[in-house]
PDB file of C-alpha atoms in Angstrom:
ATOM      1  CA  MET R   1     -15.352   6.108  13.000  1.00 33.00           C
ATOM      2  CA  ALA R   2     -15.776   4.577  16.449  1.00 36.00           C
ATOM      3  CA  SER R   3     -15.417   6.794  19.489  1.00 35.00           C
ATOM      4  CA  PRO R   4     -12.482   5.979  21.789  1.00 39.00           C
ATOM      5  CA  PRO R   5     -13.430   4.398  25.136  1.00 42.00           C
ATOM      6  CA  HIS R   6     -12.478   7.614  26.943  1.00 40.00           C
ATOM      7  CA  HIS R   7     -14.905   9.662  24.748  1.00 41.00           C
ATOM      8  CA  GLY R   8     -12.427  12.329  23.665  1.00 43.00           C
ATOM      9  CA  GLN R   9     -11.080  12.885  27.169  1.00 44.00           C
ATOM     10  CA  PRO R  10      -7.485  12.087  28.147  1.00 47.00           C
ATOM     11  CA  PRO R  11      -7.113   8.506  29.399  1.00 50.00           C
ATOM     12  CA  SER R  12      -7.630   8.247  33.122  1.00 48.00           C
ATOM     13  CA  PHE R  13      -5.440   6.337  35.522  1.00 51.00           C
ATOM     14  CA  VAL R  14      -7.334   4.463  38.209  1.00 48.00           C
ATOM     15  CA  PRO R  15      -5.129   3.368  41.111  1.00 49.00           C
ATOM     16  CA  LEU R  16      -5.874  -0.118  42.398  1.00 50.00           C
ATOM     17  CA  LEU R  17      -4.184   0.579  45.725  1.00 49.00           C
ATOM     18  CA  SER R  18      -5.669   2.599  48.549  1.00 55.00           C
ATOM     19  CA  THR R  19      -2.224   3.201  50.067  1.00 63.00           C
ATOM     20  CA  PRO R  20      -0.034   6.156  49.083  1.00 70.00           C
ATOM     21  CA  ARG R  21       1.340   5.781  45.560  1.00 73.00           C
ATOM     22  CA  PHE R  22       4.948   5.786  44.360  1.00 75.00           C
ATOM     23  CA  GLU R  23       6.417   4.801  47.720  1.00 76.00           C
ATOM     24  CA  ARG R  24       9.800   3.121  48.115  1.00 78.00           C
ATOM     25  CA  GLU R  25       9.898  -0.631  47.372  1.00 78.00           C
ATOM     26  CA  GLN R  26       6.265  -0.529  46.231  1.00 78.00           C
ATOM     27  CA  ASN R  27       4.584  -1.599  43.011  1.00 82.00           C
ATOM     28  CA  ASP R  28       1.705   0.621  41.930  1.00 80.00           C
ATOM     29  CA  THR R  29      -0.952  -0.678  39.536  1.00 82.00           C
ATOM     30  CA  PHE R  30      -3.217   1.457  37.350  1.00 79.00           C
ATOM     31  CA  ILE R  31      -5.855   0.557  34.781  1.00 80.00           C
ATOM     32  CA  MET R  32      -6.125   2.701  31.645  1.00 77.00           C
ATOM     33  CA  GLU R  33      -8.873   2.264  29.105  1.00 80.00           C
ATOM     34  CA  ILE R  34      -7.501   3.319  25.718  1.00 78.00           C
ATOM     35  CA  LEU R  35      -7.586   2.196  22.113  1.00 80.00           C
ATOM     36  CA  ASP R  36      -5.039  -0.472  21.166  1.00 78.00           C
ATOM     37  CA  ILE R  37      -1.857   1.407  20.244  1.00 74.00           C
ATOM     38  CA  ALA R  38       0.488  -1.574  19.971  1.00 73.00           C
ATOM     39  CA  PRO R  39       3.161  -2.313  19.004  1.00 81.00           C
ATOM     40  CA  PHE R  40       4.941  -0.288  21.650  1.00 85.00           C
ATOM     41  CA  THR R  41       8.379   1.099  20.900  1.00 90.00           C
ATOM     42  CA  LYS R  42       8.953   3.768  23.553  1.00 92.00           C
ATOM     43  CA  MET R  43       7.410   5.611  26.458  1.00 92.00           C
ATOM     44  CA  ARG R  44       7.988   9.140  27.721  1.00 92.00           C
ATOM     45  CA  ILE R  45       7.371   9.886  31.410  1.00 92.00           C
ATOM     46  CA  ARG R  46       7.303  13.374  32.901  1.00 91.00           C
ATOM     47  CA  ILE R  47       6.899  14.594  36.482  1.00 90.00           C
ATOM     48  CA  ASP R  48       6.260  18.174  37.562  1.00 90.00           C
ATOM     49  CA  GLY R  49       9.017  18.293  40.215  1.00 90.00           C
ATOM     50  CA  LEU R  50       6.664  19.940  42.711  1.00 90.00           C
ATOM     51  CA  GLY R  51       5.402  19.016  46.150  1.00 86.00           C
ATOM     52  CA  SER R  52       7.098  17.978  49.359  1.00 86.00           C
ATOM     53  CA  ARG R  53       8.925  15.119  47.594  1.00 86.00           C
ATOM     54  CA  PRO R  54       9.598  16.380  44.060  1.00 91.00           C
ATOM     55  CA  GLU R  55      11.971  13.531  43.086  1.00 92.00           C
ATOM     56  CA  TRP R  56      11.193  10.004  41.984  1.00 92.00           C
ATOM     57  CA  PHE R  57      13.499   7.054  41.307  1.00 94.00           C
ATOM     58  CA  LEU R  58      11.754   5.199  38.481  1.00 94.00           C
ATOM     59  CA  GLU R  59      12.916   1.604  38.215  1.00 94.00           C
ATOM     60  CA  ARG R  60      10.629   0.283  35.472  1.00 93.00           C
ATOM     61  CA  ILE R  61       7.122   0.234  34.050  1.00 92.00           C
ATOM     62  CA  LEU R  62       5.423  -3.004  33.065  1.00 92.00           C
ATOM     63  CA  LEU R  63       2.532  -2.598  30.657  1.00 89.00           C
ATOM     64  CA  LYS R  64       0.026  -5.426  30.210  1.00 88.00           C
ATOM     65  CA  ASN R  65      -2.630  -5.504  27.511  1.00 86.00           C
ATOM     66  CA  MET R  66      -5.605  -6.865  29.438  1.00 86.00           C
ATOM     67  CA  ASN R  67      -7.242  -8.192  26.235  1.00 86.00           C
ATOM     68  CA  THR R  68      -4.252 -10.079  24.829  1.00 88.00           C
ATOM     69  CA  GLY R  69      -2.075 -10.603  27.905  1.00 88.00           C
ATOM     70  CA  ASP R  70       0.921  -9.141  26.040  1.00 87.00           C
ATOM     71  CA  LEU R  71       3.563  -7.665  28.359  1.00 89.00           C
ATOM     72  CA  THR R  72       5.888  -4.790  27.517  1.00 91.00           C
ATOM     73  CA  MET R  73       8.579  -3.594  29.922  1.00 94.00           C
ATOM     74  CA  PHE R  74      10.137  -0.114  29.982  1.00 95.00           C
ATOM     75  CA  TYR R  75      13.297   0.158  32.107  1.00 94.00           C
ATOM     76  CA  TYR R  76      14.752   3.452  33.359  1.00 95.00           C
ATOM     77  CA  GLY R  77      16.604   2.832  36.648  1.00 94.00           C
ATOM     78  CA  ASP R  78      17.381   6.451  37.518  1.00 96.00           C
ATOM     79  CA  TRP R  79      16.048   9.585  39.169  1.00 96.00           C
ATOM     80  CA  LEU R  80      13.509  11.962  37.731  1.00 95.00           C
ATOM     81  CA  SER R  81      14.809  14.984  39.592  1.00 96.00           C
ATOM     82  CA  GLN R  82      16.254  18.439  39.094  1.00 94.00           C
ATOM     83  CA  ARG R  83      19.052  17.640  41.586  1.00 94.00           C
ATOM     84  CA  LYS R  84      19.853  13.917  41.312  1.00 95.00           C
ATOM     85  CA  GLY R  85      20.872  11.480  38.591  1.00 93.00           C
ATOM     86  CA  LYS R  86      20.592  12.909  35.091  1.00 91.00           C
ATOM     87  CA  LYS R  87      18.944  16.067  36.520  1.00 91.00           C
ATOM     88  CA  THR R  88      15.847  15.815  34.340  1.00 92.00           C
ATOM     89  CA  LEU R  89      12.106  15.646  34.971  1.00 94.00           C
ATOM     90  CA  VAL R  90      11.487  13.752  31.717  1.00 93.00           C
ATOM     91  CA  CYS R  91      12.726  10.363  30.546  1.00 93.00           C
ATOM     92  CA  GLU R  92      12.279   8.219  27.487  1.00 93.00           C
ATOM     93  CA  MET R  93      12.385   4.468  27.764  1.00 95.00           C
ATOM     94  CA  CYS R  94      12.721   1.870  25.054  1.00 94.00           C
ATOM     95  CA  ALA R  95      10.139  -0.914  25.013  1.00 93.00           C
ATOM     96  CA  VAL R  96      11.560  -4.335  25.889  1.00 92.00           C
ATOM     97  CA  ILE R  97       9.559  -7.309  24.640  1.00 88.00           C
ATOM     98  CA  ASP R  98      10.803 -10.856  25.315  1.00 87.00           C
ATOM     99  CA  GLY R  99      14.168  -9.398  26.360  1.00 89.00           C
ATOM    100  CA  GLU R 100      14.672  -7.450  23.118  1.00 90.00           C
ATOM    101  CA  GLU R 101      14.771  -3.647  22.894  1.00 92.00           C
ATOM    102  CA  MET R 102      12.349  -2.400  20.265  1.00 91.00           C
ATOM    103  CA  MET R 103      14.432   0.672  19.320  1.00 93.00           C
ATOM    104  CA  GLU R 104      18.085   1.562  18.934  1.00 94.00           C
ATOM    105  CA  TRP R 105      19.944   4.143  21.007  1.00 95.00           C
ATOM    106  CA  THR R 106      21.898   6.859  19.241  1.00 97.00           C
ATOM    107  CA  SER R 107      23.458  10.296  19.598  1.00 97.00           C
ATOM    108  CA  TYR R 108      22.623  13.482  17.733  1.00 97.00           C
ATOM    109  CA  THR R 109      24.780  16.517  17.021  1.00 97.00           C
ATOM    110  CA  VAL R 110      22.972  19.766  16.267  1.00 97.00           C
ATOM    111  CA  SER R 111      24.883  22.676  14.690  1.00 97.00           C
ATOM    112  CA  VAL R 112      23.256  26.101  14.710  1.00 97.00           C
ATOM    113  CA  LYS R 113      24.580  28.915  12.520  1.00 98.00           C
ATOM    114  CA  THR R 114      23.563  32.442  13.544  1.00 97.00           C
ATOM    115  CA  SER R 115      23.372  34.916  10.668  1.00 98.00           C
ATOM    116  CA  ASP R 116      25.816  37.752  10.027  1.00 97.00           C
ATOM    117  CA  VAL R 117      22.938  40.261   9.873  1.00 96.00           C
ATOM    118  CA  LEU R 118      23.304  43.131  12.338  1.00 96.00           C
ATOM    119  CA  GLY R 119      21.539  42.219  15.610  1.00 94.00           C
ATOM    120  CA  ALA R 120      21.129  38.543  14.627  1.00 96.00           C
ATOM    121  CA  GLY R 121      22.346  37.104  17.960  1.00 95.00           C
ATOM    122  CA  THR R 122      20.277  36.361  21.039  1.00 96.00           C
ATOM    123  CA  ASP R 123      20.825  35.821  24.744  1.00 95.00           C
ATOM    124  CA  ALA R 124      17.488  34.004  25.037  1.00 96.00           C
ATOM    125  CA  ASN R 125      17.227  30.323  25.961  1.00 97.00           C
ATOM    126  CA  VAL R 126      16.825  28.318  22.739  1.00 98.00           C
ATOM    127  CA  PHE R 127      14.975  24.993  22.430  1.00 98.00           C
ATOM    128  CA  ILE R 128      14.319  22.432  19.713  1.00 98.00           C
ATOM    129  CA  ILE R 129      12.201  19.364  19.064  1.00 98.00           C
ATOM    130  CA  ILE R 130      13.494  16.905  16.457  1.00 98.00           C
ATOM    131  CA  PHE R 131      10.859  14.897  14.574  1.00 98.00           C
ATOM    132  CA  GLY R 132      11.454  11.597  12.804  1.00 97.00           C
ATOM    133  CA  GLU R 133       9.678   8.477  11.627  1.00 95.00           C
ATOM    134  CA  ASN R 134       9.875   7.051  15.184  1.00 93.00           C
ATOM    135  CA  GLY R 135       8.304  10.057  16.923  1.00 93.00           C
ATOM    136  CA  ASP R 136       9.908  13.131  18.427  1.00 95.00           C
ATOM    137  CA  SER R 137      12.752  13.954  20.794  1.00 95.00           C
ATOM    138  CA  GLY R 138      10.717  15.974  23.245  1.00 94.00           C
ATOM    139  CA  THR R 139      11.937  19.446  24.134  1.00 95.00           C
ATOM    140  CA  LEU R 140      15.735  19.772  24.051  1.00 96.00           C
ATOM    141  CA  ALA R 141      17.421  22.862  25.513  1.00 96.00           C
ATOM    142  CA  LEU R 142      20.388  24.138  23.495  1.00 97.00           C
ATOM    143  CA  LYS R 143      22.609  25.061  26.429  1.00 92.00           C
ATOM    144  CA  GLN R 144      25.926  23.135  26.349  1.00 90.00           C
ATOM    145  CA  SER R 145      27.990  24.515  23.455  1.00 91.00           C
ATOM    146  CA  ALA R 146      31.735  24.797  22.941  1.00 87.00           C
ATOM    147  CA  ASN R 147      31.158  28.559  22.721  1.00 89.00           C
ATOM    148  CA  TRP R 148      30.842  30.279  26.082  1.00 90.00           C
ATOM    149  CA  ASN R 149      28.517  32.933  24.626  1.00 93.00           C
ATOM    150  CA  LYS R 150      26.045  31.081  22.431  1.00 96.00           C
ATOM    151  CA  PHE R 151      24.040  32.360  19.463  1.00 97.00           C
ATOM    152  CA  GLU R 152      26.250  35.338  18.705  1.00 96.00           C
ATOM    153  CA  ARG R 153      26.277  37.022  15.303  1.00 96.00           C
ATOM    154  CA  ASN R 154      28.087  35.010  12.590  1.00 97.00           C
ATOM    155  CA  SER R 155      28.894  32.082  14.908  1.00 96.00           C
ATOM    156  CA  THR R 156      28.166  28.376  14.837  1.00 97.00           C
ATOM    157  CA  ASP R 157      27.213  26.535  18.019  1.00 98.00           C
ATOM    158  CA  THR R 158      27.296  22.757  18.287  1.00 97.00           C
ATOM    159  CA  PHE R 159      25.221  20.744  20.756  1.00 97.00           C
ATOM    160  CA  ASN R 160      25.530  17.021  21.468  1.00 96.00           C
ATOM    161  CA  PHE R 161      22.673  14.843  22.690  1.00 95.00           C
ATOM    162  CA  SER R 162      23.806  11.347  23.598  1.00 92.00           C
ATOM    163  CA  ASP R 163      21.917   8.225  24.666  1.00 90.00           C
ATOM    164  CA  MET R 164      18.702   9.125  22.881  1.00 95.00           C
ATOM    165  CA  LEU R 165      16.245   6.728  21.311  1.00 95.00           C
ATOM    166  CA  SER R 166      16.656   6.754  17.549  1.00 96.00           C
ATOM    167  CA  LEU R 167      14.090   8.860  15.741  1.00 97.00           C
ATOM    168  CA  GLY R 168      14.788   7.059  12.459  1.00 96.00           C
ATOM    169  CA  HIS R 169      14.666   9.171   9.303  1.00 97.00           C
ATOM    170  CA  LEU R 170      14.480  12.818  10.413  1.00 98.00           C
ATOM    171  CA  CYS R 171      11.775  14.925   8.809  1.00 98.00           C
ATOM    172  CA  LYS R 172      11.258  18.149  10.777  1.00 98.00           C
ATOM    173  CA  LEU R 173      12.819  20.439  13.374  1.00 97.00           C
ATOM    174  CA  ARG R 174      10.979  22.940  15.549  1.00 98.00           C
ATOM    175  CA  VAL R 175      13.104  25.740  17.045  1.00 98.00           C
ATOM    176  CA  TRP R 176      12.098  28.575  19.370  1.00 97.00           C
ATOM    177  CA  HIS R 177      13.368  30.752  22.185  1.00 97.00           C
ATOM    178  CA  ASP R 178      11.873  32.200  25.358  1.00 96.00           C
ATOM    179  CA  ASN R 179      12.489  35.908  24.605  1.00 93.00           C
ATOM    180  CA  LYS R 180      14.587  36.294  27.764  1.00 89.00           C
TER     181      LYS R 180
END
């Protein structure tokens, strides 16, 4: 098996600009040397929300395969921020090739039934990741339920996640809490 160009290390991003990156009205260009992973269907971007300017308005990402010249566009058009826009530091974008989105958008409803066993409830923060044939959902916090007090003994909580990229046929669910 051939070794990837980055020799087992995470791909590196090499800025082509010597000016500050991610400034307003500026295009930033990076070269990444990775194995061919086409066809592209989606991209997930995450920021840490730290520093003197912890927010970023991401318009779009244009990805060009330097060997083939193929272009793939990922459009977001919103803030990655804890205070603005969708109030999230993570976004998923559908690949757009020749004006056509490569994935469908959908909504998911997750119902969680807490057992009737004595002490079964929790006040901890609960999270899930949904896995399907088209990848995973990323970490989803189960926080907006119709029930004011979630995850109580013998109760069912329902959570809605709208405007998500379709995961296709679902195959696995990871659930955990933070012990708080």
